[in-house]
Amino acid sequence: MNPLALVKIKPLLKKFKENHPKLLMFVRKTVNEVDDGSIVEVKVTTSEGKEFFTKVKVTGEDMELVNEMREFLR
């Protein structure tokens, strides 16, 4: 990732966190519970009512990213 892109998105992420504090609290709480074999589901419903849904099963290989997220969200 381009380092300048990180500089650009930092204030956007800050504003997003201010606008949606419950989402960050949810992620902080649940990331500590995720383990090998956990299922993560995501559903998006657009303003027009279209729905998009996916789920993934967390693998042992995914746990490195999960652990980094735990550290990042402290």
Coordinates of C-alpha atoms in Angstrom, one line a residue:
M1 CA 0.0 0.0 0.0
N2 CA 1.2 3.5 -0.8
P3 CA 2.3 5.3 2.4
L4 CA 0.7 8.5 1.1
A5 CA -2.7 6.7 0.9
L6 CA -2.4 5.9 4.6
V7 CA -1.9 9.5 5.4
K8 CA -5.0 10.4 3.3
I9 CA -7.3 7.8 4.9
K10 CA -6.3 8.4 8.5
P11 CA -8.6 11.4 9.0
L12 CA -11.3 9.6 7.1
L13 CA -11.0 6.6 9.5
K14 CA -11.1 9.0 12.5
K15 CA -14.3 10.6 11.3
F16 CA -15.8 7.1 10.5
K17 CA -15.0 6.0 14.0
E18 CA -16.7 9.1 15.4
N19 CA -19.8 8.6 13.3
H20 CA -20.1 4.8 14.1
P21 CA -18.6 4.1 17.5
K22 CA -20.7 0.9 18.0
L23 CA -19.0 -0.7 15.0
L24 CA -15.5 -0.2 16.4
M25 CA -16.7 -1.5 19.9
F26 CA -18.2 -4.5 18.2
V27 CA -15.0 -5.3 16.2
R28 CA -12.8 -4.8 19.3
K29 CA -15.0 -7.2 21.3
T30 CA -15.3 -9.9 18.7
V31 CA -11.7 -9.9 17.3
N32 CA -10.6 -11.2 20.6
E33 CA -13.0 -14.2 20.3
V34 CA -12.1 -15.2 16.7
D35 CA -10.2 -18.4 16.5
D36 CA -9.3 -21.1 13.9
G37 CA -12.7 -22.4 12.7
S38 CA -14.7 -19.2 13.5
I39 CA -17.2 -18.1 10.8
V40 CA -17.3 -14.4 9.9
E41 CA -20.4 -13.2 8.0
V42 CA -20.9 -9.9 6.3
K43 CA -24.1 -8.5 4.9
V44 CA -24.6 -5.2 3.1
T45 CA -28.0 -3.8 2.2
T46 CA -27.9 -0.8 -0.2
S47 CA -30.3 2.1 0.1
E48 CA -32.1 0.5 -2.9
G49 CA -32.6 -2.7 -1.0
K50 CA -30.0 -4.8 -2.9
E51 CA -28.3 -7.3 -0.6
F52 CA -24.8 -8.7 -0.7
F53 CA -23.7 -11.4 1.7
T54 CA -20.6 -13.5 2.2
K55 CA -19.1 -15.6 4.9
V56 CA -15.6 -17.0 5.5
K57 CA -14.3 -19.7 7.8
V58 CA -11.2 -18.5 9.6
T59 CA -8.2 -20.8 9.1
G60 CA -5.0 -21.1 11.0
E61 CA -3.2 -19.1 8.2
D62 CA -5.7 -16.3 8.8
M63 CA -4.8 -16.1 12.5
E64 CA -1.7 -14.0 11.8
L65 CA -3.9 -11.2 10.4
V66 CA -6.4 -11.6 13.3
N67 CA -3.6 -11.3 15.8
E68 CA -2.3 -8.1 14.1
M69 CA -5.8 -6.7 14.2
R70 CA -6.0 -7.4 17.9
E71 CA -2.8 -5.4 18.4
F72 CA -3.9 -2.6 16.2
L73 CA -7.2 -2.2 18.0
R74 CA -5.8 -2.0 21.5

